[in-house]
Amino acid sequence: MKSINSVIFFLVCYLTFSSAIGDRLDVTWGSFSSLPLTIKDANSNDWTRIDTTCSSSFGIRYIYKNDITLQLIFNTDEQLAGVQIVTVTEPPRQITPPWEQTSKNTWALTIYFRDPSTLCSSSLDEVADRLWLRNGTKSAHQLPITEQEMTPEWIKGGCVWTL
């Protein structure tokens, strides 16, 4: 897997016939690299745990080869529960949610694939059976995963040709 140095990542979940919206998670910008779905897989593929305990906000986070720009979030069942996209350069404008300052020199965008309230409790729901976007320091907003769930404030996006 190539080193992940860019702040912008495109995460792709492939559709399956289960109730979840994906059976794997890939990161891409020109080529695909699969990400681990379990702590066991993360430990066997050069990912390093950065949290000593489970955080109710960020679960158990892992980074790849000391690169903090993409952090995988696992729950206490050792299953992938989300990702954080982190920048270590101060953004050029005032920070507004969903970006939040997570330390003196880092800002993060956090996306959950499971209900974030279950990060530190047992919850064997499927990965990617929902999407949540952390919206500030204490809340998360559930995102629609089908067109039928979209409300009028959502607009249809375009295609990114490099994916």
Short mmCIF file of N, CA and C in Angstrom, two decimals:
data_model
loop_
_atom_site.label_atom_id
_atom_site.label_comp_id
_atom_site.label_asym_id
_atom_site.label_seq_id
_atom_site.Cartn_x
_atom_site.Cartn_y
_atom_site.Cartn_z
N MET A 1 0.86 -1.18 0.00
CA MET A 1 0.00 0.00 0.00
C MET A 1 0.89 1.22 0.00
N LYS A 2 0.61 2.15 -0.89
CA LYS A 2 1.39 3.38 -0.97
C LYS A 2 1.12 4.25 0.25
N SER A 3 2.10 5.05 0.62
CA SER A 3 1.93 5.96 1.75
C SER A 3 0.79 6.93 1.43
N ILE A 4 0.01 7.23 2.43
CA ILE A 4 -1.14 8.10 2.25
C ILE A 4 -0.74 9.49 2.71
N ASN A 5 -0.45 10.39 1.78
CA ASN A 5 0.06 11.71 2.13
C ASN A 5 -0.92 12.84 1.87
N SER A 6 -1.97 12.60 1.14
CA SER A 6 -2.91 13.66 0.80
C SER A 6 -3.99 13.79 1.85
N VAL A 7 -4.52 15.00 2.01
CA VAL A 7 -5.61 15.22 2.96
C VAL A 7 -6.92 14.69 2.40
N ILE A 8 -7.09 14.74 1.10
CA ILE A 8 -8.36 14.33 0.48
C ILE A 8 -8.29 12.88 0.06
N PHE A 9 -9.19 12.09 0.58
CA PHE A 9 -9.26 10.68 0.26
C PHE A 9 -10.65 10.37 -0.27
N PHE A 10 -10.69 9.46 -1.19
CA PHE A 10 -11.99 9.01 -1.66
C PHE A 10 -12.18 7.59 -1.19
N LEU A 11 -13.19 7.40 -0.37
CA LEU A 11 -13.47 6.10 0.21
C LEU A 11 -14.62 5.47 -0.57
N VAL A 12 -14.41 4.25 -0.99
CA VAL A 12 -15.39 3.59 -1.84
C VAL A 12 -15.88 2.32 -1.16
N CYS A 13 -17.16 2.24 -0.92
CA CYS A 13 -17.76 1.01 -0.41
C CYS A 13 -18.48 0.32 -1.56
N TYR A 14 -18.19 -0.94 -1.79
CA TYR A 14 -18.81 -1.66 -2.89
C TYR A 14 -20.13 -2.27 -2.45
N LEU A 15 -21.12 -2.14 -3.29
CA LEU A 15 -22.45 -2.65 -2.96
C LEU A 15 -22.48 -4.17 -2.96
N THR A 16 -23.23 -4.71 -2.03
CA THR A 16 -23.43 -6.14 -1.96
C THR A 16 -24.93 -6.40 -1.86
N PHE A 17 -25.30 -7.63 -1.74
CA PHE A 17 -26.71 -7.97 -1.63
C PHE A 17 -27.15 -8.07 -0.17
N SER A 18 -26.30 -7.70 0.77
CA SER A 18 -26.69 -7.72 2.18
C SER A 18 -27.36 -6.40 2.54
N SER A 19 -27.74 -6.27 3.81
CA SER A 19 -28.37 -5.02 4.24
C SER A 19 -27.36 -3.91 4.41
N ALA A 20 -26.08 -4.24 4.43
CA ALA A 20 -25.03 -3.22 4.53
C ALA A 20 -24.80 -2.60 3.16
N ILE A 21 -24.17 -1.44 3.14
CA ILE A 21 -23.90 -0.79 1.86
C ILE A 21 -22.53 -1.16 1.31
N GLY A 22 -21.81 -2.00 2.00
CA GLY A 22 -20.51 -2.40 1.48
C GLY A 22 -19.95 -3.63 2.15
N ASP A 23 -19.01 -4.30 1.45
CA ASP A 23 -18.34 -5.46 2.04
C ASP A 23 -16.84 -5.23 2.16
N ARG A 24 -16.37 -4.05 1.72
CA ARG A 24 -14.97 -3.70 1.89
C ARG A 24 -14.83 -2.20 1.77
N LEU A 25 -13.68 -1.72 2.18
CA LEU A 25 -13.41 -0.29 2.13
C LEU A 25 -12.07 -0.08 1.44
N ASP A 26 -12.09 0.74 0.39
CA ASP A 26 -10.87 1.03 -0.36
C ASP A 26 -10.61 2.52 -0.31
N VAL A 27 -9.35 2.88 -0.33
CA VAL A 27 -8.96 4.27 -0.46
C VAL A 27 -8.33 4.39 -1.85
N THR A 28 -8.60 5.50 -2.52
CA THR A 28 -8.10 5.63 -3.87
C THR A 28 -7.80 7.06 -4.25
N TRP A 29 -6.83 7.20 -5.03
CA TRP A 29 -6.57 8.41 -5.82
C TRP A 29 -5.68 7.92 -6.94
N GLY A 30 -6.29 7.37 -7.96
CA GLY A 30 -5.56 6.81 -9.08
C GLY A 30 -5.47 5.29 -9.05
N SER A 31 -5.32 4.70 -7.85
CA SER A 31 -5.31 3.25 -7.71
C SER A 31 -5.96 2.88 -6.38
N PHE A 32 -6.47 1.67 -6.31
CA PHE A 32 -7.20 1.24 -5.12
C PHE A 32 -6.29 0.51 -4.13
N SER A 33 -6.48 0.77 -2.85
CA SER A 33 -5.83 0.03 -1.77
C SER A 33 -6.90 -0.33 -0.76
N SER A 34 -7.02 -1.62 -0.46
CA SER A 34 -8.03 -2.07 0.51
C SER A 34 -7.58 -1.76 1.92
N LEU A 35 -8.52 -1.37 2.75
CA LEU A 35 -8.25 -1.07 4.15
C LEU A 35 -8.74 -2.23 5.01
N PRO A 36 -8.10 -2.46 6.16
CA PRO A 36 -8.53 -3.57 7.03
C PRO A 36 -9.90 -3.30 7.65
N LEU A 37 -10.69 -4.36 7.80
CA LEU A 37 -12.02 -4.26 8.40
C LEU A 37 -12.04 -4.72 9.85
N THR A 38 -10.92 -5.31 10.32
CA THR A 38 -10.83 -5.78 11.70
C THR A 38 -9.49 -5.35 12.31
N ILE A 39 -9.43 -5.31 13.62
CA ILE A 39 -8.17 -5.00 14.30
C ILE A 39 -7.13 -6.07 13.98
N LYS A 40 -7.55 -7.33 13.89
CA LYS A 40 -6.62 -8.41 13.55
C LYS A 40 -5.96 -8.13 12.19
N ASP A 41 -6.75 -7.74 11.19
CA ASP A 41 -6.20 -7.42 9.87
C ASP A 41 -5.30 -6.18 9.92
N ALA A 42 -5.69 -5.20 10.71
CA ALA A 42 -4.87 -3.99 10.84
C ALA A 42 -3.51 -4.33 11.44
N ASN A 43 -3.51 -5.12 12.51
CA ASN A 43 -2.25 -5.50 13.16
C ASN A 43 -1.34 -6.29 12.23
N SER A 44 -1.91 -7.08 11.31
CA SER A 44 -1.08 -7.87 10.39
C SER A 44 -0.63 -7.10 9.16
N ASN A 45 -1.06 -5.85 9.01
CA ASN A 45 -0.75 -5.09 7.79
C ASN A 45 -0.15 -3.72 8.08
N ASP A 46 0.74 -3.64 9.05
CA ASP A 46 1.51 -2.42 9.33
C ASP A 46 0.70 -1.25 9.87
N TRP A 47 -0.50 -1.48 10.39
CA TRP A 47 -1.27 -0.43 11.05
C TRP A 47 -0.93 -0.44 12.53
N THR A 48 -0.87 0.72 13.16
CA THR A 48 -0.47 0.84 14.55
C THR A 48 -1.57 1.50 15.37
N ARG A 49 -1.85 0.93 16.52
CA ARG A 49 -2.85 1.49 17.43
C ARG A 49 -2.30 2.77 18.05
N ILE A 50 -3.12 3.85 18.07
CA ILE A 50 -2.67 5.10 18.67
C ILE A 50 -3.43 5.47 19.94
N ASP A 51 -4.49 4.75 20.25
CA ASP A 51 -5.27 5.01 21.46
C ASP A 51 -5.02 3.89 22.46
N THR A 52 -4.82 4.26 23.73
CA THR A 52 -4.61 3.24 24.75
C THR A 52 -5.92 2.65 25.24
N THR A 53 -7.00 3.42 25.17
CA THR A 53 -8.32 2.93 25.56
C THR A 53 -9.34 3.33 24.50
N CYS A 54 -10.53 2.80 24.61
CA CYS A 54 -11.61 3.15 23.67
C CYS A 54 -12.18 4.51 24.06
N SER A 55 -12.25 5.41 23.10
CA SER A 55 -12.84 6.74 23.31
C SER A 55 -14.28 6.72 22.82
N SER A 56 -15.20 7.28 23.60
CA SER A 56 -16.60 7.30 23.17
C SER A 56 -16.80 8.16 21.92
N SER A 57 -15.85 9.03 21.61
CA SER A 57 -15.94 9.86 20.40
C SER A 57 -15.23 9.23 19.21
N PHE A 58 -14.08 8.60 19.45
CA PHE A 58 -13.24 8.14 18.34
C PHE A 58 -12.89 6.66 18.40
N GLY A 59 -13.51 5.89 19.29
CA GLY A 59 -13.26 4.46 19.35
C GLY A 59 -11.80 4.14 19.62
N ILE A 60 -11.29 3.14 18.89
CA ILE A 60 -9.90 2.72 18.96
C ILE A 60 -9.29 3.03 17.60
N ARG A 61 -8.38 3.99 17.55
CA ARG A 61 -7.85 4.45 16.26
C ARG A 61 -6.52 3.79 15.91
N TYR A 62 -6.35 3.56 14.61
CA TYR A 62 -5.12 3.00 14.04
C TYR A 62 -4.63 3.91 12.91
N ILE A 63 -3.31 3.98 12.76
CA ILE A 63 -2.69 4.72 11.65
C ILE A 63 -1.77 3.78 10.88
N TYR A 64 -1.50 4.12 9.64
CA TYR A 64 -0.66 3.30 8.77
C TYR A 64 0.74 3.90 8.68
N LYS A 65 1.72 3.16 9.14
CA LYS A 65 3.14 3.55 9.04
C LYS A 65 3.40 4.98 9.51
N ASN A 66 2.87 5.34 10.67
CA ASN A 66 3.07 6.67 11.29
C ASN A 66 2.48 7.83 10.50
N ASP A 67 1.63 7.56 9.54
CA ASP A 67 0.96 8.61 8.77
C ASP A 67 -0.40 8.87 9.41
N ILE A 68 -0.58 10.04 10.04
CA ILE A 68 -1.82 10.30 10.77
C ILE A 68 -2.96 10.83 9.91
N THR A 69 -2.74 11.04 8.61
CA THR A 69 -3.76 11.68 7.79
C THR A 69 -4.99 10.82 7.53
N LEU A 70 -4.87 9.51 7.64
CA LEU A 70 -6.03 8.62 7.57
C LEU A 70 -5.99 7.74 8.81
N GLN A 71 -7.01 7.83 9.64
CA GLN A 71 -7.08 7.05 10.86
C GLN A 71 -8.31 6.17 10.80
N LEU A 72 -8.10 4.87 11.01
CA LEU A 72 -9.21 3.94 11.05
C LEU A 72 -9.76 3.89 12.47
N ILE A 73 -11.08 3.86 12.58
CA ILE A 73 -11.76 3.81 13.88
C ILE A 73 -12.38 2.42 14.02
N PHE A 74 -11.99 1.71 15.09
CA PHE A 74 -12.55 0.40 15.39
C PHE A 74 -13.36 0.47 16.67
N ASN A 75 -14.34 -0.43 16.81
CA ASN A 75 -15.12 -0.50 18.05
C ASN A 75 -14.51 -1.57 18.97
N THR A 76 -15.10 -1.76 20.14
CA THR A 76 -14.55 -2.74 21.08
C THR A 76 -14.75 -4.18 20.63
N ASP A 77 -15.58 -4.40 19.62
CA ASP A 77 -15.71 -5.73 19.02
C ASP A 77 -14.64 -5.96 17.96
N GLU A 78 -13.69 -5.00 17.85
CA GLU A 78 -12.55 -5.04 16.93
C GLU A 78 -12.97 -5.00 15.47
N GLN A 79 -14.12 -4.37 15.20
CA GLN A 79 -14.62 -4.22 13.84
C GLN A 79 -14.49 -2.76 13.41
N LEU A 80 -14.25 -2.53 12.12
CA LEU A 80 -14.15 -1.18 11.59
C LEU A 80 -15.45 -0.43 11.85
N ALA A 81 -15.35 0.77 12.41
CA ALA A 81 -16.54 1.55 12.74
C ALA A 81 -16.54 2.92 12.05
N GLY A 82 -15.41 3.32 11.45
CA GLY A 82 -15.36 4.62 10.79
C GLY A 82 -13.94 5.01 10.42
N VAL A 83 -13.80 6.24 9.94
CA VAL A 83 -12.49 6.78 9.57
C VAL A 83 -12.42 8.24 9.98
N GLN A 84 -11.20 8.70 10.19
CA GLN A 84 -10.93 10.12 10.37
C GLN A 84 -9.96 10.54 9.29
N ILE A 85 -10.26 11.64 8.64
CA ILE A 85 -9.35 12.26 7.68
C ILE A 85 -8.76 13.47 8.39
N VAL A 86 -7.45 13.50 8.54
CA VAL A 86 -6.78 14.48 9.39
C VAL A 86 -5.83 15.34 8.57
N THR A 87 -5.82 16.63 8.85
CA THR A 87 -4.84 17.53 8.26
C THR A 87 -3.97 18.09 9.38
N VAL A 88 -2.68 18.23 9.09
CA VAL A 88 -1.75 18.78 10.06
C VAL A 88 -1.31 20.19 9.68
N THR A 89 -1.95 20.74 8.68
CA THR A 89 -1.69 22.11 8.25
C THR A 89 -2.92 22.93 8.57
N GLU A 90 -2.73 24.06 9.18
CA GLU A 90 -3.87 24.89 9.53
C GLU A 90 -4.64 25.28 8.28
N PRO A 91 -5.92 25.03 8.28
CA PRO A 91 -6.74 25.40 7.12
C PRO A 91 -6.69 26.91 6.88
N PRO A 92 -6.88 27.34 5.64
CA PRO A 92 -6.75 28.76 5.31
C PRO A 92 -7.89 29.64 5.79
N ARG A 93 -8.96 29.05 6.32
CA ARG A 93 -10.08 29.85 6.80
C ARG A 93 -10.54 29.32 8.15
N GLN A 94 -11.51 29.97 8.73
CA GLN A 94 -12.03 29.55 10.02
C GLN A 94 -12.60 28.14 9.93
N ILE A 95 -12.32 27.34 10.94
CA ILE A 95 -12.80 25.96 10.98
C ILE A 95 -14.27 25.94 11.36
N THR A 96 -15.06 25.21 10.58
CA THR A 96 -16.47 25.03 10.89
C THR A 96 -16.78 23.54 10.79
N PRO A 97 -17.78 23.08 11.53
CA PRO A 97 -18.17 21.67 11.43
C PRO A 97 -18.54 21.34 9.98
N PRO A 98 -18.23 20.16 9.51
CA PRO A 98 -17.86 18.98 10.28
C PRO A 98 -16.37 18.88 10.64
N TRP A 99 -15.52 19.79 10.19
CA TRP A 99 -14.12 19.79 10.62
C TRP A 99 -14.05 20.23 12.07
N GLU A 100 -13.18 19.58 12.83
CA GLU A 100 -12.98 19.98 14.22
C GLU A 100 -11.50 19.85 14.58
N GLN A 101 -11.07 20.73 15.45
CA GLN A 101 -9.69 20.67 15.91
C GLN A 101 -9.58 19.55 16.94
N THR A 102 -8.67 18.61 16.69
CA THR A 102 -8.53 17.45 17.58
C THR A 102 -7.28 17.51 18.45
N SER A 103 -6.36 18.38 18.12
CA SER A 103 -5.19 18.66 18.96
C SER A 103 -4.68 20.04 18.55
N LYS A 104 -3.58 20.47 19.15
CA LYS A 104 -3.07 21.81 18.86
C LYS A 104 -2.82 22.03 17.37
N ASN A 105 -2.34 21.00 16.67
CA ASN A 105 -1.96 21.16 15.26
C ASN A 105 -2.71 20.25 14.30
N THR A 106 -3.83 19.67 14.70
CA THR A 106 -4.56 18.78 13.79
C THR A 106 -6.04 19.11 13.75
N TRP A 107 -6.62 18.91 12.57
CA TRP A 107 -8.05 19.10 12.34
C TRP A 107 -8.55 17.85 11.63
N ALA A 108 -9.74 17.39 12.00
CA ALA A 108 -10.22 16.10 11.49
C ALA A 108 -11.66 16.18 11.02
N LEU A 109 -11.95 15.36 10.03
CA LEU A 109 -13.30 15.08 9.55
C LEU A 109 -13.54 13.62 9.88
N THR A 110 -14.62 13.32 10.63
CA THR A 110 -14.86 11.97 11.11
C THR A 110 -16.15 11.42 10.51
N ILE A 111 -16.04 10.22 9.94
CA ILE A 111 -17.17 9.53 9.33
C ILE A 111 -17.29 8.17 9.99
N TYR A 112 -18.51 7.83 10.43
CA TYR A 112 -18.75 6.54 11.07
C TYR A 112 -19.56 5.65 10.12
N PHE A 113 -19.27 4.35 10.15
CA PHE A 113 -20.02 3.36 9.37
C PHE A 113 -20.97 2.57 10.24
N ARG A 114 -20.96 2.84 11.52
CA ARG A 114 -21.84 2.21 12.50
C ARG A 114 -22.33 3.32 13.43
N ASP A 115 -23.34 3.06 14.20
CA ASP A 115 -23.85 4.04 15.15
C ASP A 115 -22.72 4.43 16.11
N PRO A 116 -22.31 5.71 16.12
CA PRO A 116 -21.18 6.12 16.96
C PRO A 116 -21.42 5.96 18.46
N SER A 117 -22.66 5.85 18.88
CA SER A 117 -22.93 5.67 20.31
C SER A 117 -22.54 4.28 20.80
N THR A 118 -22.21 3.36 19.88
CA THR A 118 -21.86 1.99 20.26
C THR A 118 -20.36 1.71 20.14
N LEU A 119 -19.53 2.74 19.95
CA LEU A 119 -18.10 2.51 19.76
C LEU A 119 -17.45 1.71 20.89
N CYS A 120 -17.81 2.00 22.12
CA CYS A 120 -17.16 1.36 23.27
C CYS A 120 -18.06 0.35 23.96
N SER A 121 -19.08 -0.13 23.26
CA SER A 121 -19.93 -1.19 23.79
C SER A 121 -20.08 -2.24 22.71
N SER A 122 -20.53 -3.40 23.08
CA SER A 122 -20.66 -4.48 22.12
C SER A 122 -21.81 -4.20 21.16
N SER A 123 -21.53 -4.26 19.87
CA SER A 123 -22.55 -4.03 18.85
C SER A 123 -22.12 -4.74 17.58
N LEU A 124 -22.72 -5.86 17.31
CA LEU A 124 -22.29 -6.66 16.17
C LEU A 124 -23.11 -6.37 14.91
N ASP A 125 -23.48 -5.09 14.72
CA ASP A 125 -24.17 -4.74 13.48
C ASP A 125 -23.18 -4.80 12.33
N GLU A 126 -23.70 -4.80 11.10
CA GLU A 126 -22.84 -4.90 9.93
C GLU A 126 -22.08 -3.61 9.68
N VAL A 127 -20.89 -3.75 9.10
CA VAL A 127 -20.14 -2.56 8.72
C VAL A 127 -20.88 -1.87 7.59
N ALA A 128 -20.96 -0.56 7.69
CA ALA A 128 -21.58 0.26 6.66
C ALA A 128 -23.06 -0.02 6.47
N ASP A 129 -23.77 -0.25 7.58
CA ASP A 129 -25.22 -0.36 7.45
C ASP A 129 -25.84 1.03 7.60
N ARG A 130 -25.00 2.03 7.80
CA ARG A 130 -25.42 3.43 7.89
C ARG A 130 -24.17 4.31 7.79
N LEU A 131 -24.36 5.58 7.56
CA LEU A 131 -23.26 6.55 7.56
C LEU A 131 -23.60 7.70 8.49
N TRP A 132 -22.65 8.08 9.32
CA TRP A 132 -22.81 9.20 10.24
C TRP A 132 -21.64 10.14 10.00
N LEU A 133 -21.89 11.43 10.04
CA LEU A 133 -20.85 12.44 9.94
C LEU A 133 -20.79 13.17 11.27
N ARG A 134 -19.62 13.16 11.89
CA ARG A 134 -19.45 13.88 13.15
C ARG A 134 -19.54 15.37 12.85
N ASN A 135 -20.41 16.04 13.58
CA ASN A 135 -20.71 17.44 13.30
C ASN A 135 -20.36 18.29 14.51
N GLY A 136 -19.06 18.45 14.75
CA GLY A 136 -18.64 19.19 15.93
C GLY A 136 -18.20 18.25 17.02
N THR A 137 -18.08 18.76 18.22
CA THR A 137 -17.45 17.98 19.28
C THR A 137 -18.35 16.98 19.99
N LYS A 138 -19.65 17.11 19.89
CA LYS A 138 -20.51 16.20 20.67
C LYS A 138 -21.60 15.51 19.87
N SER A 139 -21.71 15.76 18.59
CA SER A 139 -22.84 15.19 17.88
C SER A 139 -22.42 14.59 16.54
N ALA A 140 -23.28 13.73 16.02
CA ALA A 140 -23.09 13.14 14.70
C ALA A 140 -24.43 13.15 13.98
N HIS A 141 -24.38 13.36 12.69
CA HIS A 141 -25.59 13.46 11.86
C HIS A 141 -25.64 12.24 10.96
N GLN A 142 -26.75 11.50 11.01
CA GLN A 142 -26.89 10.34 10.13
C GLN A 142 -27.16 10.83 8.71
N LEU A 143 -26.41 10.27 7.75
CA LEU A 143 -26.52 10.66 6.35
C LEU A 143 -27.40 9.67 5.59
N PRO A 144 -28.11 10.14 4.58
CA PRO A 144 -28.91 9.21 3.77
C PRO A 144 -27.99 8.31 2.96
N ILE A 145 -28.38 7.06 2.78
CA ILE A 145 -27.58 6.15 1.97
C ILE A 145 -28.29 5.71 0.70
N THR A 146 -29.53 6.14 0.53
CA THR A 146 -30.25 5.89 -0.72
C THR A 146 -30.90 7.20 -1.18
N GLU A 147 -31.22 7.27 -2.45
CA GLU A 147 -31.90 8.47 -2.98
C GLU A 147 -33.25 8.67 -2.31
N GLN A 148 -33.93 7.59 -1.95
CA GLN A 148 -35.23 7.68 -1.32
C GLN A 148 -35.15 8.35 0.06
N GLU A 149 -34.01 8.22 0.74
CA GLU A 149 -33.84 8.83 2.06
C GLU A 149 -33.45 10.30 2.00
N MET A 150 -33.09 10.78 0.81
CA MET A 150 -32.62 12.17 0.70
C MET A 150 -33.76 13.16 0.85
N THR A 151 -33.46 14.24 1.56
CA THR A 151 -34.41 15.34 1.71
C THR A 151 -34.04 16.42 0.70
N PRO A 152 -34.88 17.42 0.48
CA PRO A 152 -34.64 18.43 -0.57
C PRO A 152 -33.32 19.20 -0.46
N GLU A 153 -32.71 19.30 0.74
CA GLU A 153 -31.46 20.06 0.81
C GLU A 153 -30.28 19.32 0.18
N TRP A 154 -30.42 18.03 -0.12
CA TRP A 154 -29.37 17.28 -0.79
C TRP A 154 -29.48 17.49 -2.30
N ILE A 155 -28.35 17.62 -2.96
CA ILE A 155 -28.34 17.77 -4.41
C ILE A 155 -27.49 16.67 -5.02
N LYS A 156 -27.82 16.31 -6.24
CA LYS A 156 -27.08 15.25 -6.93
C LYS A 156 -25.70 15.78 -7.31
N GLY A 157 -24.68 14.99 -7.01
CA GLY A 157 -23.29 15.37 -7.30
C GLY A 157 -22.85 14.91 -8.67
N GLY A 158 -21.62 15.19 -8.97
CA GLY A 158 -21.04 14.81 -10.25
C GLY A 158 -20.06 13.67 -10.08
N CYS A 159 -19.30 13.45 -11.11
CA CYS A 159 -18.34 12.37 -11.15
C CYS A 159 -16.93 12.96 -11.00
N VAL A 160 -16.07 12.25 -10.26
CA VAL A 160 -14.66 12.62 -10.18
C VAL A 160 -13.94 11.70 -11.14
N TRP A 161 -13.44 12.23 -12.24
CA TRP A 161 -12.92 11.43 -13.32
C TRP A 161 -11.70 10.59 -12.95
N THR A 162 -10.98 10.94 -11.92
CA THR A 162 -9.77 10.19 -11.57
C THR A 162 -10.05 8.97 -10.70
N LEU A 163 -11.29 8.73 -10.35
CA LEU A 163 -11.58 7.57 -9.51
C LEU A 163 -11.87 6.35 -10.34
#
